[in-house]
Protein backbone atom coordinates (compact mmCIF):
# COMPACT_ATOMS: atom_id res chain seq x y z
CA UNK A 1 0.00 0.00 0.00
CA UNK A 2 1.54 3.32 -1.03
CA UNK A 3 1.55 6.53 1.00
CA UNK A 4 -1.22 8.15 -1.07
CA UNK A 5 -3.59 5.25 -0.49
CA UNK A 6 -2.79 5.16 3.25
CA UNK A 7 -3.62 8.87 3.57
CA UNK A 8 -6.85 8.40 1.63
CA UNK A 9 -7.91 5.51 3.91
CA UNK A 10 -7.15 7.59 7.01
CA UNK A 11 -9.45 10.33 5.77
CA UNK A 12 -12.31 7.86 5.41
CA UNK A 13 -12.11 6.41 8.92
CA UNK A 14 -11.98 7.59 12.52
CA UNK A 15 -11.95 6.19 16.03
CA UNK A 16 -15.31 6.12 17.76
CA UNK A 17 -17.27 4.65 20.65
CA UNK A 18 -19.98 2.38 19.17
CA UNK A 19 -22.64 -0.13 20.19
CA UNK A 20 -23.57 -2.89 17.75
CA UNK A 21 -26.48 -4.17 19.85
CA UNK A 22 -29.08 -2.55 22.09
CA UNK A 23 -28.18 -2.44 25.74
CA UNK A 24 -26.25 -0.49 28.31
CA UNK A 25 -22.65 0.62 28.57
CA UNK A 26 -21.49 -3.01 28.31
CA UNK A 27 -22.29 -2.87 24.57
CA UNK A 28 -19.91 0.03 23.89
CA UNK A 29 -16.61 -0.61 22.12
CA UNK A 30 -13.84 1.76 21.07
CA UNK A 31 -13.09 0.97 17.45
CA UNK A 32 -12.43 2.22 13.95
CA UNK A 33 -15.53 3.48 12.15
CA UNK A 34 -16.39 5.26 8.90
CA UNK A 35 -15.78 8.99 9.04
CA UNK A 36 -19.04 10.85 8.29
CA UNK A 37 -19.35 13.18 5.30
CA UNK A 38 -21.50 16.32 5.52
CA UNK A 39 -24.49 16.64 3.22
CA UNK A 40 -26.41 19.74 2.20
CA UNK A 41 -26.69 22.20 5.08
CA UNK A 42 -24.40 20.13 7.30
CA UNK A 43 -20.95 20.57 8.79
CA UNK A 44 -18.32 18.06 9.88
CA UNK A 45 -16.74 18.87 13.24
CA UNK A 46 -13.52 17.50 14.69
CA UNK A 47 -14.76 16.74 18.19
CA UNK A 48 -12.75 18.07 21.11
CA UNK A 49 -15.17 17.25 23.94
CA UNK A 50 -18.44 15.30 24.17
CA UNK A 51 -20.81 15.35 27.13
CA UNK A 52 -22.69 12.31 28.41
CA UNK A 53 -26.36 12.01 29.27
CA UNK A 54 -26.43 8.57 30.89
CA UNK A 55 -30.09 7.94 30.13
CA UNK A 56 -29.54 8.20 26.35
CA UNK A 57 -28.78 4.48 26.10
CA UNK A 58 -32.40 3.85 27.16
CA UNK A 59 -33.97 6.22 24.61
CA UNK A 60 -35.69 4.66 21.56
CA UNK A 61 -34.20 7.42 19.37
CA UNK A 62 -30.72 6.19 20.22
CA UNK A 63 -31.38 2.83 18.59
CA UNK A 64 -33.87 3.48 15.81
CA UNK A 65 -35.11 6.11 13.37
CA UNK A 66 -38.65 5.92 11.97
CA UNK A 67 -38.83 2.36 13.25
CA UNK A 68 -35.62 1.24 11.49
CA UNK A 69 -32.70 -0.16 13.49
CA UNK A 70 -29.70 2.21 13.49
CA UNK A 71 -26.99 -0.02 14.93
CA UNK A 72 -24.09 0.33 15.11
CA UNK A 73 -24.67 3.63 16.90
CA UNK A 74 -22.38 6.30 18.33
CA UNK A 75 -23.65 7.92 21.58
CA UNK A 76 -23.28 11.40 23.09
CA UNK A 77 -25.20 14.28 21.56
CA UNK A 78 -23.60 17.30 23.25
CA UNK A 79 -20.25 18.43 21.93
CA UNK A 80 -17.68 21.10 21.17
CA UNK A 81 -15.02 21.12 18.47
CA UNK A 82 -13.73 22.70 15.28
CA UNK A 83 -15.36 22.74 11.84
CA UNK A 84 -13.22 20.77 9.36
CA UNK A 85 -15.60 20.46 6.41
CA UNK A 86 -18.82 22.13 5.23
CA UNK A 87 -21.51 20.72 2.97
CA UNK A 88 -23.32 22.46 0.12
CA UNK A 89 -25.52 25.34 1.20
CA UNK A 90 -23.71 26.11 4.46
CA UNK A 91 -23.60 29.89 4.62
CA UNK A 92 -22.65 31.03 8.13
CA UNK A 93 -19.90 28.68 9.25
CA UNK A 94 -16.46 27.98 7.80
CA UNK A 95 -13.59 25.58 8.27
CA UNK A 96 -11.68 26.52 11.40
CA UNK A 97 -14.66 27.87 13.37
CA UNK A 98 -14.80 26.70 16.98
CA UNK A 99 -18.37 25.57 17.69
CA UNK A 100 -20.56 23.75 20.19
CA UNK A 101 -24.05 22.35 20.06
CA UNK A 102 -26.24 19.28 19.82
CA UNK A 103 -26.58 16.32 17.48
CA UNK A 104 -30.19 15.27 16.68
CA UNK A 105 -31.01 12.37 18.98
CA UNK A 106 -31.80 9.96 16.14
CA UNK A 107 -28.36 10.40 14.53
CA UNK A 108 -24.88 9.21 15.41
CA UNK A 109 -23.45 11.26 18.23
CA UNK A 110 -20.17 12.88 19.15
CA UNK A 111 -18.30 10.17 21.07
CA UNK A 112 -15.97 10.02 18.07
CA UNK A 113 -13.18 11.94 16.40
CA UNK A 114 -15.66 13.51 13.95
CA UNK A 115 -19.38 14.22 13.90
CA UNK A 116 -21.70 15.56 11.21
CA UNK A 117 -24.51 17.87 12.30
CA UNK A 118 -26.93 20.34 10.66
CA UNK A 119 -25.54 23.86 10.63
CA UNK A 120 -28.47 25.23 12.66
CA UNK A 121 -27.70 22.86 15.57
CA UNK A 122 -24.48 24.65 16.52
CA UNK A 123 -23.18 28.08 17.49
CA UNK A 124 -19.71 29.57 17.63
CA UNK A 125 -17.83 29.11 20.89
CA UNK A 126 -15.90 31.96 22.47
CA UNK A 127 -12.13 31.45 22.89
CA UNK A 128 -12.29 31.94 26.66
CA UNK A 129 -14.69 29.01 27.10
CA UNK A 130 -13.12 25.54 27.19
CA UNK A 131 -14.42 22.77 24.95
CA UNK A 132 -15.40 20.76 28.02
CA UNK A 133 -17.40 23.64 29.50
CA UNK A 134 -19.22 24.28 26.23
CA UNK A 135 -20.07 20.60 25.77
CA UNK A 136 -21.28 20.40 29.39
CA UNK A 137 -23.63 23.35 28.90
CA UNK A 138 -25.25 22.58 25.55
CA UNK A 139 -28.13 20.26 26.44
CA UNK A 140 -28.81 21.06 30.12
CA UNK A 141 -28.70 24.83 29.61
CA UNK A 142 -31.06 24.71 26.61
CA UNK A 143 -33.40 22.43 28.57
CA UNK A 144 -33.43 24.79 31.55
CA UNK A 145 -33.95 27.81 29.30
CA UNK A 146 -36.93 26.24 27.54
CA UNK A 147 -38.48 25.04 30.80
CA UNK A 148 -38.39 28.48 32.38
CA UNK A 149 -39.17 30.64 29.37
CA UNK A 150 -41.39 28.57 27.09
CA UNK A 151 -43.07 26.17 29.49
CA UNK A 152 -43.47 28.44 32.53
CA UNK A 153 -42.94 31.98 31.23
CA UNK A 154 -41.24 32.85 34.51
CA UNK A 155 -41.31 36.52 35.51
CA UNK A 156 -39.73 38.50 38.32
CA UNK A 157 -41.20 37.83 41.73
CA UNK A 158 -42.66 34.41 40.98
CA UNK A 159 -41.99 31.66 43.50
CA UNK A 160 -40.25 28.75 41.78
CA UNK A 161 -39.40 25.35 43.28
CA UNK A 162 -36.65 23.29 41.61
CA UNK A 163 -36.29 19.66 42.64
CA UNK A 164 -32.58 18.86 42.28
CA UNK A 165 -31.27 22.39 42.04
CA UNK A 166 -27.57 21.58 41.75
CA UNK A 167 -27.66 18.69 39.24
CA UNK A 168 -26.78 18.80 35.55
CA UNK A 169 -29.96 20.59 34.45
CA UNK A 170 -30.92 21.80 37.92
CA UNK A 171 -27.84 23.99 38.25
CA UNK A 172 -28.83 25.88 35.09
CA UNK A 173 -32.45 26.10 36.22
CA UNK A 174 -31.26 27.71 39.44
CA UNK A 175 -28.98 30.16 37.65
CA UNK A 176 -31.51 31.16 34.97
CA UNK A 177 -34.45 31.44 37.40
CA UNK A 178 -32.34 33.74 39.56
CA UNK A 179 -31.43 35.85 36.51
CA UNK A 180 -35.13 36.14 35.65
CA UNK A 181 -35.79 37.62 39.08
CA UNK A 182 -37.77 34.73 40.52
CA UNK A 183 -37.74 33.77 44.19
CA UNK A 184 -35.91 30.47 43.87
CA UNK A 185 -36.25 27.51 46.22
CA UNK A 186 -34.30 24.34 45.45
CA UNK A 187 -34.01 20.89 46.92
CA UNK A 188 -30.60 19.29 47.36
CA UNK A 189 -29.48 15.85 48.46
CA UNK A 190 -27.20 16.91 51.32
CA UNK A 191 -26.22 19.74 53.58
CA UNK A 192 -22.89 19.85 51.73
CA UNK A 193 -24.70 20.97 48.54
CA UNK A 194 -26.45 23.88 50.24
CA UNK A 195 -23.60 26.37 49.79
CA UNK A 196 -23.32 25.61 46.09
CA UNK A 197 -27.08 26.02 45.62
CA UNK A 198 -26.97 29.45 47.21
CA UNK A 199 -23.95 30.45 45.13
CA UNK A 200 -25.87 29.49 41.98
CA UNK A 201 -28.70 31.81 42.99
CA UNK A 202 -31.06 29.90 45.27
CA UNK A 203 -32.88 32.06 47.82
CA UNK A 204 -34.01 29.06 49.88
CA UNK A 205 -32.65 25.51 50.11
CA UNK A 206 -34.51 22.39 51.25
CA UNK A 207 -32.34 19.40 52.15
CA UNK A 208 -33.67 15.99 51.06
CA UNK A 209 -36.09 14.50 53.54
CA UNK A 210 -37.95 17.69 54.43
CA UNK A 211 -39.61 18.37 51.05
CA UNK A 212 -43.04 17.13 52.17
CA UNK A 213 -43.18 19.56 55.07
CA UNK A 214 -46.75 20.89 55.29
CA UNK A 215 -45.41 24.46 55.37
CA UNK A 216 -44.50 24.10 51.67
CA UNK A 217 -47.98 23.10 50.52
CA UNK A 218 -49.30 25.52 47.93
CA UNK A 219 -46.31 27.82 48.49
CA UNK A 220 -45.09 28.01 44.89
CA UNK A 221 -46.33 29.35 41.57
CA UNK A 222 -44.52 26.56 39.72
CA UNK A 223 -42.31 23.54 40.33
CA UNK A 224 -39.79 21.87 38.03
CA UNK A 225 -38.52 18.34 38.48
CA UNK A 226 -34.87 17.99 37.44
CA UNK A 227 -34.36 14.57 39.03
CA UNK A 228 -36.65 12.34 36.98
CA UNK A 229 -37.08 9.38 39.30
CA UNK A 230 -40.85 9.12 39.88
CA UNK A 231 -42.31 12.57 40.47
CA UNK A 232 -43.30 12.58 44.16
CA UNK A 233 -46.75 13.67 45.29
CA UNK A 234 -45.30 16.44 47.44
CA UNK A 235 -44.09 18.21 44.29
CA UNK A 236 -47.68 18.59 43.04
CA UNK A 237 -48.84 19.56 46.52
CA UNK A 238 -46.22 22.30 46.77
CA UNK A 239 -47.78 24.28 43.91
CA UNK A 240 -50.78 26.57 44.42
CA UNK A 241 -54.03 25.69 42.63
CA UNK A 242 -53.77 26.99 39.07
CA UNK A 243 -49.97 26.75 39.13
CA UNK A 244 -47.75 24.54 36.99
CA UNK A 245 -45.54 21.48 37.33
CA UNK A 246 -42.95 20.71 34.64
CA UNK A 247 -41.23 17.34 34.30
CA UNK A 248 -38.02 16.99 32.31
CA UNK A 249 -37.48 13.22 32.11
CA UNK A 250 -40.85 11.49 32.30
CA UNK A 251 -44.52 12.43 31.81
CA UNK A 252 -46.22 13.63 35.00
CA UNK A 253 -49.27 12.04 36.66
CA UNK A 254 -52.51 13.47 35.28
CA UNK A 255 -54.37 12.10 38.30
CA UNK A 256 -52.17 13.95 40.80
CA UNK A 257 -52.26 17.11 38.69
CA UNK A 258 -56.07 17.05 38.73
CA UNK A 259 -56.17 16.25 42.43
CA UNK A 260 -54.09 19.32 43.30
CA UNK A 261 -55.55 21.58 40.62
CA UNK A 262 -52.31 22.22 38.75
CA UNK A 263 -51.28 22.01 35.10
CA UNK A 264 -48.54 19.42 34.58
CA UNK A 265 -46.46 19.05 31.42
CA UNK A 266 -43.49 17.23 29.93
CA UNK A 267 -41.36 18.30 26.96
CA UNK A 268 -38.37 17.33 24.87
CA UNK A 269 -35.93 20.16 24.28
CA UNK A 270 -35.83 21.93 20.92
CA UNK A 271 -32.55 23.11 19.46
CA UNK A 272 -32.61 26.87 18.95
CA UNK A 273 -29.50 28.39 17.43
CA UNK A 274 -30.31 31.88 18.71
CA UNK A 275 -30.42 30.52 22.25
CA UNK A 276 -27.17 28.64 21.73
CA UNK A 277 -25.59 31.93 20.66
CA UNK A 278 -26.96 33.68 23.76
CA UNK A 279 -25.66 30.83 25.89
CA UNK A 280 -22.22 31.21 24.29
CA UNK A 281 -22.25 34.88 25.28
CA UNK A 282 -23.23 34.16 28.88
CA UNK A 283 -20.51 31.52 29.21
CA UNK A 284 -17.87 33.79 27.66
CA UNK A 285 -18.83 36.62 30.03
CA UNK A 286 -18.65 34.33 33.05
CA UNK A 287 -22.29 35.09 33.90
CA UNK A 288 -23.20 31.39 34.21
CA UNK A 289 -21.11 28.35 34.99
CA UNK A 290 -21.04 24.82 33.62
CA UNK A 291 -19.89 22.26 36.16
CA UNK A 292 -17.75 19.28 35.14
CA UNK A 293 -17.76 16.27 37.45
CA UNK A 294 -15.14 14.13 35.70
CA UNK A 295 -13.42 13.54 32.37
CA UNK A 296 -12.39 10.44 30.43
CA UNK A 297 -10.43 10.02 27.20
CA UNK A 298 -12.43 8.74 24.24
CA UNK A 299 -10.57 5.42 24.43
CA UNK A 300 -12.11 4.97 27.92
CA UNK A 301 -15.58 5.98 26.78
CA UNK A 302 -17.12 2.73 27.99
CA UNK A 303 -15.82 3.44 31.50
CA UNK A 304 -17.25 6.95 31.24
CA UNK A 305 -20.73 5.53 30.62
CA UNK A 306 -20.26 2.87 33.30
CA UNK A 307 -19.52 5.62 35.82
CA UNK A 308 -23.18 6.61 35.68
CA UNK A 309 -23.91 3.85 38.18
CA UNK A 310 -21.31 5.19 40.62
CA UNK A 311 -21.29 8.23 42.92
CA UNK A 312 -19.89 11.27 41.13
CA UNK A 313 -16.69 12.76 42.53
CA UNK A 314 -18.19 16.25 42.13
CA UNK A 315 -21.34 17.94 40.80
CA UNK A 316 -21.70 18.35 37.04
CA UNK A 317 -21.45 16.55 33.74
CA UNK A 318 -19.23 13.65 32.71
CA UNK A 319 -17.12 14.61 29.70
CA UNK A 320 -15.34 12.51 27.08
CA UNK A 321 -12.23 14.29 25.81
CA UNK A 322 -11.14 13.74 22.19
CA UNK A 323 -7.70 14.79 21.06
Coordinates of C-alpha atoms in Angstrom, one line a residue:
X1 CA 0.0 0.0 0.0
X2 CA 1.5 3.3 -1.0
X3 CA 1.6 6.5 1.0
X4 CA -1.2 8.2 -1.1
X5 CA -3.6 5.3 -0.5
X6 CA -2.8 5.2 3.2
X7 CA -3.6 8.9 3.6
X8 CA -6.9 8.4 1.6
X9 CA -7.9 5.5 3.9
X10 CA -7.2 7.6 7.0
X11 CA -9.4 10.3 5.8
X12 CA -12.3 7.9 5.4
X13 CA -12.1 6.4 8.9
X14 CA -12.0 7.6 12.5
X15 CA -12.0 6.2 16.0
X16 CA -15.3 6.1 17.8
X17 CA -17.3 4.6 20.6
X18 CA -20.0 2.4 19.2
X19 CA -22.6 -0.1 20.2
X20 CA -23.6 -2.9 17.8
X21 CA -26.5 -4.2 19.8
X22 CA -29.1 -2.5 22.1
X23 CA -28.2 -2.4 25.7
X24 CA -26.3 -0.5 28.3
X25 CA -22.6 0.6 28.6
X26 CA -21.5 -3.0 28.3
X27 CA -22.3 -2.9 24.6
X28 CA -19.9 0.0 23.9
X29 CA -16.6 -0.6 22.1
X30 CA -13.8 1.8 21.1
X31 CA -13.1 1.0 17.5
X32 CA -12.4 2.2 13.9
X33 CA -15.5 3.5 12.1
X34 CA -16.4 5.3 8.9
X35 CA -15.8 9.0 9.0
X36 CA -19.0 10.9 8.3
X37 CA -19.4 13.2 5.3
X38 CA -21.5 16.3 5.5
X39 CA -24.5 16.6 3.2
X40 CA -26.4 19.7 2.2
X41 CA -26.7 22.2 5.1
X42 CA -24.4 20.1 7.3
X43 CA -20.9 20.6 8.8
X44 CA -18.3 18.1 9.9
X45 CA -16.7 18.9 13.2
X46 CA -13.5 17.5 14.7
X47 CA -14.8 16.7 18.2
X48 CA -12.7 18.1 21.1
X49 CA -15.2 17.2 23.9
X50 CA -18.4 15.3 24.2
X51 CA -20.8 15.4 27.1
X52 CA -22.7 12.3 28.4
X53 CA -26.4 12.0 29.3
X54 CA -26.4 8.6 30.9
X55 CA -30.1 7.9 30.1
X56 CA -29.5 8.2 26.4
X57 CA -28.8 4.5 26.1
X58 CA -32.4 3.9 27.2
X59 CA -34.0 6.2 24.6
X60 CA -35.7 4.7 21.6
X61 CA -34.2 7.4 19.4
X62 CA -30.7 6.2 20.2
X63 CA -31.4 2.8 18.6
X64 CA -33.9 3.5 15.8
X65 CA -35.1 6.1 13.4
X66 CA -38.7 5.9 12.0
X67 CA -38.8 2.4 13.2
X68 CA -35.6 1.2 11.5
X69 CA -32.7 -0.2 13.5
X70 CA -29.7 2.2 13.5
X71 CA -27.0 0.0 14.9
X72 CA -24.1 0.3 15.1
X73 CA -24.7 3.6 16.9
X74 CA -22.4 6.3 18.3
X75 CA -23.7 7.9 21.6
X76 CA -23.3 11.4 23.1
X77 CA -25.2 14.3 21.6
X78 CA -23.6 17.3 23.3
X79 CA -20.2 18.4 21.9
X80 CA -17.7 21.1 21.2
X81 CA -15.0 21.1 18.5
X82 CA -13.7 22.7 15.3
X83 CA -15.4 22.7 11.8
X84 CA -13.2 20.8 9.4
X85 CA -15.6 20.5 6.4
X86 CA -18.8 22.1 5.2
X87 CA -21.5 20.7 3.0
X88 CA -23.3 22.5 0.1
X89 CA -25.5 25.3 1.2
X90 CA -23.7 26.1 4.5
X91 CA -23.6 29.9 4.6
X92 CA -22.7 31.0 8.1
X93 CA -19.9 28.7 9.3
X94 CA -16.5 28.0 7.8
X95 CA -13.6 25.6 8.3
X96 CA -11.7 26.5 11.4
X97 CA -14.7 27.9 13.4
X98 CA -14.8 26.7 17.0
X99 CA -18.4 25.6 17.7
X100 CA -20.6 23.8 20.2
X101 CA -24.1 22.4 20.1
X102 CA -26.2 19.3 19.8
X103 CA -26.6 16.3 17.5
X104 CA -30.2 15.3 16.7
X105 CA -31.0 12.4 19.0
X106 CA -31.8 10.0 16.1
X107 CA -28.4 10.4 14.5
X108 CA -24.9 9.2 15.4
X109 CA -23.5 11.3 18.2
X110 CA -20.2 12.9 19.1
X111 CA -18.3 10.2 21.1
X112 CA -16.0 10.0 18.1
X113 CA -13.2 11.9 16.4
X114 CA -15.7 13.5 14.0
X115 CA -19.4 14.2 13.9
X116 CA -21.7 15.6 11.2
X117 CA -24.5 17.9 12.3
X118 CA -26.9 20.3 10.7
X119 CA -25.5 23.9 10.6
X120 CA -28.5 25.2 12.7
X121 CA -27.7 22.9 15.6
X122 CA -24.5 24.7 16.5
X123 CA -23.2 28.1 17.5
X124 CA -19.7 29.6 17.6
X125 CA -17.8 29.1 20.9
X126 CA -15.9 32.0 22.5
X127 CA -12.1 31.4 22.9
X128 CA -12.3 31.9 26.7
X129 CA -14.7 29.0 27.1
X130 CA -13.1 25.5 27.2
X131 CA -14.4 22.8 25.0
X132 CA -15.4 20.8 28.0
X133 CA -17.4 23.6 29.5
X134 CA -19.2 24.3 26.2
X135 CA -20.1 20.6 25.8
X136 CA -21.3 20.4 29.4
X137 CA -23.6 23.3 28.9
X138 CA -25.2 22.6 25.5
X139 CA -28.1 20.3 26.4
X140 CA -28.8 21.1 30.1
X141 CA -28.7 24.8 29.6
X142 CA -31.1 24.7 26.6
X143 CA -33.4 22.4 28.6
X144 CA -33.4 24.8 31.5
X145 CA -33.9 27.8 29.3
X146 CA -36.9 26.2 27.5
X147 CA -38.5 25.0 30.8
X148 CA -38.4 28.5 32.4
X149 CA -39.2 30.6 29.4
X150 CA -41.4 28.6 27.1
X151 CA -43.1 26.2 29.5
X152 CA -43.5 28.4 32.5
X153 CA -42.9 32.0 31.2
X154 CA -41.2 32.9 34.5
X155 CA -41.3 36.5 35.5
X156 CA -39.7 38.5 38.3
X157 CA -41.2 37.8 41.7
X158 CA -42.7 34.4 41.0
X159 CA -42.0 31.7 43.5
X160 CA -40.2 28.8 41.8
X161 CA -39.4 25.4 43.3
X162 CA -36.7 23.3 41.6
X163 CA -36.3 19.7 42.6
X164 CA -32.6 18.9 42.3
X165 CA -31.3 22.4 42.0
X166 CA -27.6 21.6 41.7
X167 CA -27.7 18.7 39.2
X168 CA -26.8 18.8 35.6
X169 CA -30.0 20.6 34.5
X170 CA -30.9 21.8 37.9
X171 CA -27.8 24.0 38.3
X172 CA -28.8 25.9 35.1
X173 CA -32.5 26.1 36.2
X174 CA -31.3 27.7 39.4
X175 CA -29.0 30.2 37.7
X176 CA -31.5 31.2 35.0
X177 CA -34.4 31.4 37.4
X178 CA -32.3 33.7 39.6
X179 CA -31.4 35.8 36.5
X180 CA -35.1 36.1 35.7
X181 CA -35.8 37.6 39.1
X182 CA -37.8 34.7 40.5
X183 CA -37.7 33.8 44.2
X184 CA -35.9 30.5 43.9
X185 CA -36.3 27.5 46.2
X186 CA -34.3 24.3 45.5
X187 CA -34.0 20.9 46.9
X188 CA -30.6 19.3 47.4
X189 CA -29.5 15.8 48.5
X190 CA -27.2 16.9 51.3
X191 CA -26.2 19.7 53.6
X192 CA -22.9 19.8 51.7
X193 CA -24.7 21.0 48.5
X194 CA -26.4 23.9 50.2
X195 CA -23.6 26.4 49.8
X196 CA -23.3 25.6 46.1
X197 CA -27.1 26.0 45.6
X198 CA -27.0 29.4 47.2
X199 CA -24.0 30.4 45.1
X200 CA -25.9 29.5 42.0
X201 CA -28.7 31.8 43.0
X202 CA -31.1 29.9 45.3
X203 CA -32.9 32.1 47.8
X204 CA -34.0 29.1 49.9
X205 CA -32.6 25.5 50.1
X206 CA -34.5 22.4 51.3
X207 CA -32.3 19.4 52.1
X208 CA -33.7 16.0 51.1
X209 CA -36.1 14.5 53.5
X210 CA -38.0 17.7 54.4
X211 CA -39.6 18.4 51.1
X212 CA -43.0 17.1 52.2
X213 CA -43.2 19.6 55.1
X214 CA -46.7 20.9 55.3
X215 CA -45.4 24.5 55.4
X216 CA -44.5 24.1 51.7
X217 CA -48.0 23.1 50.5
X218 CA -49.3 25.5 47.9
X219 CA -46.3 27.8 48.5
X220 CA -45.1 28.0 44.9
X221 CA -46.3 29.3 41.6
X222 CA -44.5 26.6 39.7
X223 CA -42.3 23.5 40.3
X224 CA -39.8 21.9 38.0
X225 CA -38.5 18.3 38.5
X226 CA -34.9 18.0 37.4
X227 CA -34.4 14.6 39.0
X228 CA -36.7 12.3 37.0
X229 CA -37.1 9.4 39.3
X230 CA -40.8 9.1 39.9
X231 CA -42.3 12.6 40.5
X232 CA -43.3 12.6 44.2
X233 CA -46.7 13.7 45.3
X234 CA -45.3 16.4 47.4
X235 CA -44.1 18.2 44.3
X236 CA -47.7 18.6 43.0
X237 CA -48.8 19.6 46.5
X238 CA -46.2 22.3 46.8
X239 CA -47.8 24.3 43.9
X240 CA -50.8 26.6 44.4
X241 CA -54.0 25.7 42.6
X242 CA -53.8 27.0 39.1
X243 CA -50.0 26.7 39.1
X244 CA -47.8 24.5 37.0
X245 CA -45.5 21.5 37.3
X246 CA -43.0 20.7 34.6
X247 CA -41.2 17.3 34.3
X248 CA -38.0 17.0 32.3
X249 CA -37.5 13.2 32.1
X250 CA -40.8 11.5 32.3
X251 CA -44.5 12.4 31.8
X252 CA -46.2 13.6 35.0
X253 CA -49.3 12.0 36.7
X254 CA -52.5 13.5 35.3
X255 CA -54.4 12.1 38.3
X256 CA -52.2 13.9 40.8
X257 CA -52.3 17.1 38.7
X258 CA -56.1 17.0 38.7
X259 CA -56.2 16.2 42.4
X260 CA -54.1 19.3 43.3
X261 CA -55.6 21.6 40.6
X262 CA -52.3 22.2 38.8
X263 CA -51.3 22.0 35.1
X264 CA -48.5 19.4 34.6
X265 CA -46.5 19.1 31.4
X266 CA -43.5 17.2 29.9
X267 CA -41.4 18.3 27.0
X268 CA -38.4 17.3 24.9
X269 CA -35.9 20.2 24.3
X270 CA -35.8 21.9 20.9
X271 CA -32.5 23.1 19.5
X272 CA -32.6 26.9 19.0
X273 CA -29.5 28.4 17.4
X274 CA -30.3 31.9 18.7
X275 CA -30.4 30.5 22.2
X276 CA -27.2 28.6 21.7
X277 CA -25.6 31.9 20.7
X278 CA -27.0 33.7 23.8
X279 CA -25.7 30.8 25.9
X280 CA -22.2 31.2 24.3
X281 CA -22.2 34.9 25.3
X282 CA -23.2 34.2 28.9
X283 CA -20.5 31.5 29.2
X284 CA -17.9 33.8 27.7
X285 CA -18.8 36.6 30.0
X286 CA -18.7 34.3 33.0
X287 CA -22.3 35.1 33.9
X288 CA -23.2 31.4 34.2
X289 CA -21.1 28.3 35.0
X290 CA -21.0 24.8 33.6
X291 CA -19.9 22.3 36.2
X292 CA -17.7 19.3 35.1
X293 CA -17.8 16.3 37.4
X294 CA -15.1 14.1 35.7
X295 CA -13.4 13.5 32.4
X296 CA -12.4 10.4 30.4
X297 CA -10.4 10.0 27.2
X298 CA -12.4 8.7 24.2
X299 CA -10.6 5.4 24.4
X300 CA -12.1 5.0 27.9
X301 CA -15.6 6.0 26.8
X302 CA -17.1 2.7 28.0
X303 CA -15.8 3.4 31.5
X304 CA -17.3 6.9 31.2
X305 CA -20.7 5.5 30.6
X306 CA -20.3 2.9 33.3
X307 CA -19.5 5.6 35.8
X308 CA -23.2 6.6 35.7
X309 CA -23.9 3.8 38.2
X310 CA -21.3 5.2 40.6
X311 CA -21.3 8.2 42.9
X312 CA -19.9 11.3 41.1
X313 CA -16.7 12.8 42.5
X314 CA -18.2 16.3 42.1
X315 CA -21.3 17.9 40.8
X316 CA -21.7 18.4 37.0
X317 CA -21.5 16.5 33.7
X318 CA -19.2 13.7 32.7
X319 CA -17.1 14.6 29.7
X320 CA -15.3 12.5 27.1
X321 CA -12.2 14.3 25.8
X322 CA -11.1 13.7 22.2
X323 CA -7.7 14.8 21.1

